[in-house]
């Protein structure tokens, strides 16, 4: 898997732990990552080449635009936000993946949709939801909780701690 290879090439010796295909009650998290600083990331990788992804706050909905075509509502992409929410089931079940001690299990858990190579965050997303996370520019989507949207080529920067 290219994404895992990219992450191991970037963080391999620093103690990053990557678990692919983690099942929750009702979804599969593509990659569950525990960083050396104890932060945890639940990532679902979605979308296809040449798509530009936009989030509309007013409708709480993703829209996808393929080159040369009109923008369309993307229910499957919007559902990913709920799928990522199920990662909290692992904390409730005291999954060893989340850590052994209660302090490990209560470490920050960051949820993100990673756009597959070739897909991009649309330039017409509202400036209010554009933010920096780690060293990457991402979308910050607030529903019942926060979910980030990052492009695949920004994933390494997204996982890094911000430089002070």
JSON list of C-alpha atoms in Angstrom, two decimals:
[
{"chain": "A", "resi": 1, "resn": "UNK", "atom": "CA", "xyz": [0.00, 0.00, 0.00]},
{"chain": "A", "resi": 2, "resn": "UNK", "atom": "CA", "xyz": [1.62, 3.23, -1.19]},
{"chain": "A", "resi": 3, "resn": "UNK", "atom": "CA", "xyz": [0.33, 5.35, 1.70]},
{"chain": "A", "resi": 4, "resn": "UNK", "atom": "CA", "xyz": [1.79, 3.03, 4.36]},
{"chain": "A", "resi": 5, "resn": "UNK", "atom": "CA", "xyz": [5.13, 2.94, 2.52]},
{"chain": "A", "resi": 6, "resn": "UNK", "atom": "CA", "xyz": [5.16, 6.76, 2.32]},
{"chain": "A", "resi": 7, "resn": "UNK", "atom": "CA", "xyz": [4.46, 7.04, 6.08]},
{"chain": "A", "resi": 8, "resn": "UNK", "atom": "CA", "xyz": [7.08, 4.46, 7.03]},
{"chain": "A", "resi": 9, "resn": "UNK", "atom": "CA", "xyz": [9.64, 6.15, 4.77]},
{"chain": "A", "resi": 10, "resn": "UNK", "atom": "CA", "xyz": [8.91, 9.45, 6.54]},
{"chain": "A", "resi": 11, "resn": "UNK", "atom": "CA", "xyz": [8.43, 8.32, 10.17]},
{"chain": "A", "resi": 12, "resn": "UNK", "atom": "CA", "xyz": [9.62, 4.69, 10.27]},
{"chain": "A", "resi": 13, "resn": "UNK", "atom": "CA", "xyz": [12.39, 4.99, 12.83]},
{"chain": "A", "resi": 14, "resn": "UNK", "atom": "CA", "xyz": [10.53, 7.47, 15.02]},
{"chain": "A", "resi": 15, "resn": "UNK", "atom": "CA", "xyz": [8.16, 4.92, 16.54]},
{"chain": "A", "resi": 16, "resn": "UNK", "atom": "CA", "xyz": [5.05, 5.45, 14.40]},
{"chain": "A", "resi": 17, "resn": "UNK", "atom": "CA", "xyz": [2.57, 2.54, 14.65]},
{"chain": "A", "resi": 18, "resn": "UNK", "atom": "CA", "xyz": [0.29, 1.94, 11.67]},
{"chain": "A", "resi": 19, "resn": "UNK", "atom": "CA", "xyz": [-2.61, -0.49, 11.77]},
{"chain": "A", "resi": 20, "resn": "UNK", "atom": "CA", "xyz": [-4.47, -0.98, 8.49]},
{"chain": "A", "resi": 21, "resn": "UNK", "atom": "CA", "xyz": [-8.17, -1.89, 8.17]},
{"chain": "A", "resi": 22, "resn": "UNK", "atom": "CA", "xyz": [-9.44, -1.49, 11.73]},
{"chain": "A", "resi": 23, "resn": "UNK", "atom": "CA", "xyz": [-13.02, -2.71, 12.18]},
{"chain": "A", "resi": 24, "resn": "UNK", "atom": "CA", "xyz": [-15.36, -0.76, 14.42]},
{"chain": "A", "resi": 25, "resn": "UNK", "atom": "CA", "xyz": [-19.01, -1.63, 15.10]},
{"chain": "A", "resi": 26, "resn": "UNK", "atom": "CA", "xyz": [-20.21, -0.31, 11.76]},
{"chain": "A", "resi": 27, "resn": "UNK", "atom": "CA", "xyz": [-17.25, 0.82, 9.68]},
{"chain": "A", "resi": 28, "resn": "UNK", "atom": "CA", "xyz": [-13.68, 0.11, 8.68]},
{"chain": "A", "resi": 29, "resn": "UNK", "atom": "CA", "xyz": [-11.00, 2.68, 9.42]},
{"chain": "A", "resi": 30, "resn": "UNK", "atom": "CA", "xyz": [-8.44, 2.41, 6.59]},
{"chain": "A", "resi": 31, "resn": "UNK", "atom": "CA", "xyz": [-5.46, 3.40, 8.73]},
{"chain": "A", "resi": 32, "resn": "UNK", "atom": "CA", "xyz": [-5.17, 3.79, 12.48]},
{"chain": "A", "resi": 33, "resn": "UNK", "atom": "CA", "xyz": [-1.95, 5.59, 13.38]},
{"chain": "A", "resi": 34, "resn": "UNK", "atom": "CA", "xyz": [-0.35, 6.14, 16.76]},
{"chain": "A", "resi": 35, "resn": "UNK", "atom": "CA", "xyz": [2.42, 8.73, 16.73]},
{"chain": "A", "resi": 36, "resn": "UNK", "atom": "CA", "xyz": [5.41, 8.65, 19.08]},
{"chain": "A", "resi": 37, "resn": "UNK", "atom": "CA", "xyz": [3.92, 11.67, 20.93]},
{"chain": "A", "resi": 38, "resn": "UNK", "atom": "CA", "xyz": [0.81, 9.51, 21.70]},
{"chain": "A", "resi": 39, "resn": "UNK", "atom": "CA", "xyz": [-1.57, 11.31, 19.31]},
{"chain": "A", "resi": 40, "resn": "UNK", "atom": "CA", "xyz": [-3.83, 8.90, 17.44]},
{"chain": "A", "resi": 41, "resn": "UNK", "atom": "CA", "xyz": [-5.21, 9.33, 13.93]},
{"chain": "A", "resi": 42, "resn": "UNK", "atom": "CA", "xyz": [-8.13, 7.50, 12.37]},
{"chain": "A", "resi": 43, "resn": "UNK", "atom": "CA", "xyz": [-7.93, 7.88, 8.59]},
{"chain": "A", "resi": 44, "resn": "UNK", "atom": "CA", "xyz": [-10.34, 6.89, 5.86]},
{"chain": "A", "resi": 45, "resn": "UNK", "atom": "CA", "xyz": [-8.97, 7.25, 2.33]},
{"chain": "A", "resi": 46, "resn": "UNK", "atom": "CA", "xyz": [-11.56, 8.22, -0.27]},
{"chain": "A", "resi": 47, "resn": "UNK", "atom": "CA", "xyz": [-12.28, 9.87, -3.62]},
{"chain": "A", "resi": 48, "resn": "UNK", "atom": "CA", "xyz": [-10.85, 9.33, -7.05]},
{"chain": "A", "resi": 49, "resn": "UNK", "atom": "CA", "xyz": [-8.56, 11.08, -9.50]},
{"chain": "A", "resi": 50, "resn": "UNK", "atom": "CA", "xyz": [-9.39, 14.50, -10.85]},
{"chain": "A", "resi": 51, "resn": "UNK", "atom": "CA", "xyz": [-12.07, 15.18, -8.23]},
{"chain": "A", "resi": 52, "resn": "UNK", "atom": "CA", "xyz": [-12.23, 18.47, -6.37]},
{"chain": "A", "resi": 53, "resn": "UNK", "atom": "CA", "xyz": [-13.96, 18.16, -3.00]},
{"chain": "A", "resi": 54, "resn": "UNK", "atom": "CA", "xyz": [-15.94, 20.94, -1.35]},
{"chain": "A", "resi": 55, "resn": "UNK", "atom": "CA", "xyz": [-17.78, 21.04, 1.99]},
{"chain": "A", "resi": 56, "resn": "UNK", "atom": "CA", "xyz": [-20.91, 23.15, 2.39]},
{"chain": "A", "resi": 57, "resn": "UNK", "atom": "CA", "xyz": [-21.48, 24.18, 5.97]},
{"chain": "A", "resi": 58, "resn": "UNK", "atom": "CA", "xyz": [-25.12, 25.19, 5.33]},
{"chain": "A", "resi": 59, "resn": "UNK", "atom": "CA", "xyz": [-26.15, 21.75, 4.02]},
{"chain": "A", "resi": 60, "resn": "UNK", "atom": "CA", "xyz": [-23.56, 19.73, 6.03]},
{"chain": "A", "resi": 61, "resn": "UNK", "atom": "CA", "xyz": [-22.74, 18.00, 2.76]},
{"chain": "A", "resi": 62, "resn": "UNK", "atom": "CA", "xyz": [-19.74, 17.22, 0.54]},
{"chain": "A", "resi": 63, "resn": "UNK", "atom": "CA", "xyz": [-19.84, 18.12, -3.13]},
{"chain": "A", "resi": 64, "resn": "UNK", "atom": "CA", "xyz": [-17.51, 16.64, -5.73]},
{"chain": "A", "resi": 65, "resn": "UNK", "atom": "CA", "xyz": [-16.60, 18.13, -9.08]},
{"chain": "A", "resi": 66, "resn": "UNK", "atom": "CA", "xyz": [-14.89, 16.14, -11.80]},
{"chain": "A", "resi": 67, "resn": "UNK", "atom": "CA", "xyz": [-12.95, 18.07, -14.44]},
{"chain": "A", "resi": 68, "resn": "UNK", "atom": "CA", "xyz": [-15.31, 19.37, -17.10]},
{"chain": "A", "resi": 69, "resn": "UNK", "atom": "CA", "xyz": [-18.46, 18.33, -15.23]},
{"chain": "A", "resi": 70, "resn": "UNK", "atom": "CA", "xyz": [-20.90, 19.99, -12.84]},
{"chain": "A", "resi": 71, "resn": "UNK", "atom": "CA", "xyz": [-20.51, 19.72, -9.09]},
{"chain": "A", "resi": 72, "resn": "UNK", "atom": "CA", "xyz": [-22.58, 16.93, -7.51]},
{"chain": "A", "resi": 73, "resn": "UNK", "atom": "CA", "xyz": [-23.61, 16.12, -3.97]},
{"chain": "A", "resi": 74, "resn": "UNK", "atom": "CA", "xyz": [-21.56, 13.21, -2.58]},
{"chain": "A", "resi": 75, "resn": "UNK", "atom": "CA", "xyz": [-23.56, 11.21, -0.05]},
{"chain": "A", "resi": 76, "resn": "UNK", "atom": "CA", "xyz": [-20.90, 8.45, 0.17]},
{"chain": "A", "resi": 77, "resn": "UNK", "atom": "CA", "xyz": [-18.23, 11.00, 1.09]},
{"chain": "A", "resi": 78, "resn": "UNK", "atom": "CA", "xyz": [-20.55, 12.70, 3.58]},
{"chain": "A", "resi": 79, "resn": "UNK", "atom": "CA", "xyz": [-21.26, 9.32, 5.23]},
{"chain": "A", "resi": 80, "resn": "UNK", "atom": "CA", "xyz": [-17.53, 8.91, 5.89]},
{"chain": "A", "resi": 81, "resn": "UNK", "atom": "CA", "xyz": [-17.85, 11.51, 8.66]},
{"chain": "A", "resi": 82, "resn": "UNK", "atom": "CA", "xyz": [-20.25, 9.16, 10.50]},
{"chain": "A", "resi": 83, "resn": "UNK", "atom": "CA", "xyz": [-18.02, 6.17, 9.76]},
{"chain": "A", "resi": 84, "resn": "UNK", "atom": "CA", "xyz": [-15.07, 7.97, 11.36]},
{"chain": "A", "resi": 85, "resn": "UNK", "atom": "CA", "xyz": [-17.23, 8.74, 14.40]},
{"chain": "A", "resi": 86, "resn": "UNK", "atom": "CA", "xyz": [-17.39, 4.97, 15.08]},
{"chain": "A", "resi": 87, "resn": "UNK", "atom": "CA", "xyz": [-13.68, 4.99, 15.98]},
{"chain": "A", "resi": 88, "resn": "UNK", "atom": "CA", "xyz": [-14.78, 6.16, 19.43]},
{"chain": "A", "resi": 89, "resn": "UNK", "atom": "CA", "xyz": [-16.29, 2.66, 19.88]},
{"chain": "A", "resi": 90, "resn": "UNK", "atom": "CA", "xyz": [-12.70, 1.44, 20.21]},
{"chain": "A", "resi": 91, "resn": "UNK", "atom": "CA", "xyz": [-12.17, 3.74, 23.18]},
{"chain": "A", "resi": 92, "resn": "UNK", "atom": "CA", "xyz": [-15.40, 2.54, 24.84]},
{"chain": "A", "resi": 93, "resn": "UNK", "atom": "CA", "xyz": [-14.43, -1.09, 24.30]},
{"chain": "A", "resi": 94, "resn": "UNK", "atom": "CA", "xyz": [-10.97, -0.34, 25.71]},
{"chain": "A", "resi": 95, "resn": "UNK", "atom": "CA", "xyz": [-9.37, -1.68, 22.55]},
{"chain": "A", "resi": 96, "resn": "UNK", "atom": "CA", "xyz": [-5.62, -2.33, 23.02]},
{"chain": "A", "resi": 97, "resn": "UNK", "atom": "CA", "xyz": [-5.18, -0.34, 19.81]},
{"chain": "A", "resi": 98, "resn": "UNK", "atom": "CA", "xyz": [-6.10, 2.79, 21.75]},
{"chain": "A", "resi": 99, "resn": "UNK", "atom": "CA", "xyz": [-3.57, 2.01, 24.45]},
{"chain": "A", "resi": 100, "resn": "UNK", "atom": "CA", "xyz": [-3.32, -0.01, 27.65]},
{"chain": "A", "resi": 101, "resn": "UNK", "atom": "CA", "xyz": [-3.58, 2.68, 30.32]},
{"chain": "A", "resi": 102, "resn": "UNK", "atom": "CA", "xyz": [-6.46, 5.14, 30.67]},
{"chain": "A", "resi": 103, "resn": "UNK", "atom": "CA", "xyz": [-4.10, 8.03, 29.94]},
{"chain": "A", "resi": 104, "resn": "UNK", "atom": "CA", "xyz": [-3.03, 6.37, 26.66]},
{"chain": "A", "resi": 105, "resn": "UNK", "atom": "CA", "xyz": [-6.67, 5.77, 25.75]},
{"chain": "A", "resi": 106, "resn": "UNK", "atom": "CA", "xyz": [-7.57, 9.39, 26.46]},
{"chain": "A", "resi": 107, "resn": "UNK", "atom": "CA", "xyz": [-4.82, 10.79, 24.21]},
{"chain": "A", "resi": 108, "resn": "UNK", "atom": "CA", "xyz": [-6.08, 13.02, 21.39]},
{"chain": "A", "resi": 109, "resn": "UNK", "atom": "CA", "xyz": [-7.84, 11.10, 18.62]},
{"chain": "A", "resi": 110, "resn": "UNK", "atom": "CA", "xyz": [-7.84, 12.98, 15.33]},
{"chain": "A", "resi": 111, "resn": "UNK", "atom": "CA", "xyz": [-10.22, 11.90, 12.57]},
{"chain": "A", "resi": 112, "resn": "UNK", "atom": "CA", "xyz": [-9.49, 12.65, 8.94]},
{"chain": "A", "resi": 113, "resn": "UNK", "atom": "CA", "xyz": [-10.63, 11.90, 5.44]},
{"chain": "A", "resi": 114, "resn": "UNK", "atom": "CA", "xyz": [-7.57, 11.58, 3.23]},
{"chain": "A", "resi": 115, "resn": "UNK", "atom": "CA", "xyz": [-8.22, 12.31, -0.42]},
{"chain": "A", "resi": 116, "resn": "UNK", "atom": "CA", "xyz": [-6.61, 9.65, -2.63]},
{"chain": "A", "resi": 117, "resn": "UNK", "atom": "CA", "xyz": [-3.83, 10.74, -5.01]},
{"chain": "A", "resi": 118, "resn": "UNK", "atom": "CA", "xyz": [-5.18, 12.92, -7.80]},
{"chain": "A", "resi": 119, "resn": "UNK", "atom": "CA", "xyz": [-8.12, 14.23, -5.76]},
{"chain": "A", "resi": 120, "resn": "UNK", "atom": "CA", "xyz": [-7.90, 17.69, -4.24]},
{"chain": "A", "resi": 121, "resn": "UNK", "atom": "CA", "xyz": [-9.56, 20.05, -1.84]},
{"chain": "A", "resi": 122, "resn": "UNK", "atom": "CA", "xyz": [-11.55, 22.46, -4.04]},
{"chain": "A", "resi": 123, "resn": "UNK", "atom": "CA", "xyz": [-10.29, 26.03, -4.11]},
{"chain": "A", "resi": 124, "resn": "UNK", "atom": "CA", "xyz": [-13.83, 27.35, -3.57]},
{"chain": "A", "resi": 125, "resn": "UNK", "atom": "CA", "xyz": [-14.18, 26.02, 0.00]},
{"chain": "A", "resi": 126, "resn": "UNK", "atom": "CA", "xyz": [-15.09, 28.77, 2.42]},
{"chain": "A", "resi": 127, "resn": "UNK", "atom": "CA", "xyz": [-12.07, 30.40, 4.11]},
{"chain": "A", "resi": 128, "resn": "UNK", "atom": "CA", "xyz": [-13.58, 29.77, 7.57]},
{"chain": "A", "resi": 129, "resn": "UNK", "atom": "CA", "xyz": [-13.07, 26.00, 7.26]},
{"chain": "A", "resi": 130, "resn": "UNK", "atom": "CA", "xyz": [-9.55, 26.20, 5.83]},
{"chain": "A", "resi": 131, "resn": "UNK", "atom": "CA", "xyz": [-6.99, 25.74, 8.56]},
{"chain": "A", "resi": 132, "resn": "UNK", "atom": "CA", "xyz": [-3.49, 24.53, 9.32]},
{"chain": "A", "resi": 133, "resn": "UNK", "atom": "CA", "xyz": [-3.05, 21.23, 11.11]},
{"chain": "A", "resi": 134, "resn": "UNK", "atom": "CA", "xyz": [0.45, 19.99, 11.77]},
{"chain": "A", "resi": 135, "resn": "UNK", "atom": "CA", "xyz": [2.30, 21.47, 8.81]},
{"chain": "A", "resi": 136, "resn": "UNK", "atom": "CA", "xyz": [-0.53, 21.01, 6.28]},
{"chain": "A", "resi": 137, "resn": "UNK", "atom": "CA", "xyz": [-3.37, 23.15, 4.97]},
{"chain": "A", "resi": 138, "resn": "UNK", "atom": "CA", "xyz": [-6.58, 21.18, 5.45]},
{"chain": "A", "resi": 139, "resn": "UNK", "atom": "CA", "xyz": [-10.34, 21.57, 5.80]},
{"chain": "A", "resi": 140, "resn": "UNK", "atom": "CA", "xyz": [-11.75, 21.50, 9.33]},
{"chain": "A", "resi": 141, "resn": "UNK", "atom": "CA", "xyz": [-15.30, 20.21, 9.31]},
{"chain": "A", "resi": 142, "resn": "UNK", "atom": "CA", "xyz": [-17.41, 20.65, 12.42]},
{"chain": "A", "resi": 143, "resn": "UNK", "atom": "CA", "xyz": [-20.40, 18.33, 12.76]},
{"chain": "A", "resi": 144, "resn": "UNK", "atom": "CA", "xyz": [-20.97, 16.42, 16.01]},
{"chain": "A", "resi": 145, "resn": "UNK", "atom": "CA", "xyz": [-17.18, 16.43, 16.26]},
{"chain": "A", "resi": 146, "resn": "UNK", "atom": "CA", "xyz": [-14.26, 17.65, 14.17]},
{"chain": "A", "resi": 147, "resn": "UNK", "atom": "CA", "xyz": [-13.12, 15.84, 11.05]},
{"chain": "A", "resi": 148, "resn": "UNK", "atom": "CA", "xyz": [-10.26, 17.05, 8.87]},
{"chain": "A", "resi": 149, "resn": "UNK", "atom": "CA", "xyz": [-9.92, 16.64, 5.12]},
{"chain": "A", "resi": 150, "resn": "UNK", "atom": "CA", "xyz": [-6.35, 16.38, 3.84]},
{"chain": "A", "resi": 151, "resn": "UNK", "atom": "CA", "xyz": [-4.88, 15.65, 0.45]},
{"chain": "A", "resi": 152, "resn": "UNK", "atom": "CA", "xyz": [-2.79, 12.49, 0.22]},
{"chain": "A", "resi": 153, "resn": "UNK", "atom": "CA", "xyz": [0.41, 14.36, -0.66]},
{"chain": "A", "resi": 154, "resn": "UNK", "atom": "CA", "xyz": [-0.05, 16.46, 2.51]},
{"chain": "A", "resi": 155, "resn": "UNK", "atom": "CA", "xyz": [-0.53, 13.46, 4.81]},
{"chain": "A", "resi": 156, "resn": "UNK", "atom": "CA", "xyz": [3.04, 13.44, 6.18]},
{"chain": "A", "resi": 157, "resn": "UNK", "atom": "CA", "xyz": [2.81, 17.19, 6.91]},
{"chain": "A", "resi": 158, "resn": "UNK", "atom": "CA", "xyz": [-0.64, 16.66, 8.49]},
{"chain": "A", "resi": 159, "resn": "UNK", "atom": "CA", "xyz": [0.74, 14.07, 10.95]},
{"chain": "A", "resi": 160, "resn": "UNK", "atom": "CA", "xyz": [3.71, 16.22, 11.99]},
{"chain": "A", "resi": 161, "resn": "UNK", "atom": "CA", "xyz": [3.62, 18.42, 15.04]},
{"chain": "A", "resi": 162, "resn": "UNK", "atom": "CA", "xyz": [3.54, 22.10, 14.04]},
{"chain": "A", "resi": 163, "resn": "UNK", "atom": "CA", "xyz": [6.90, 23.83, 14.14]},
{"chain": "A", "resi": 164, "resn": "UNK", "atom": "CA", "xyz": [7.06, 26.41, 16.87]}
]
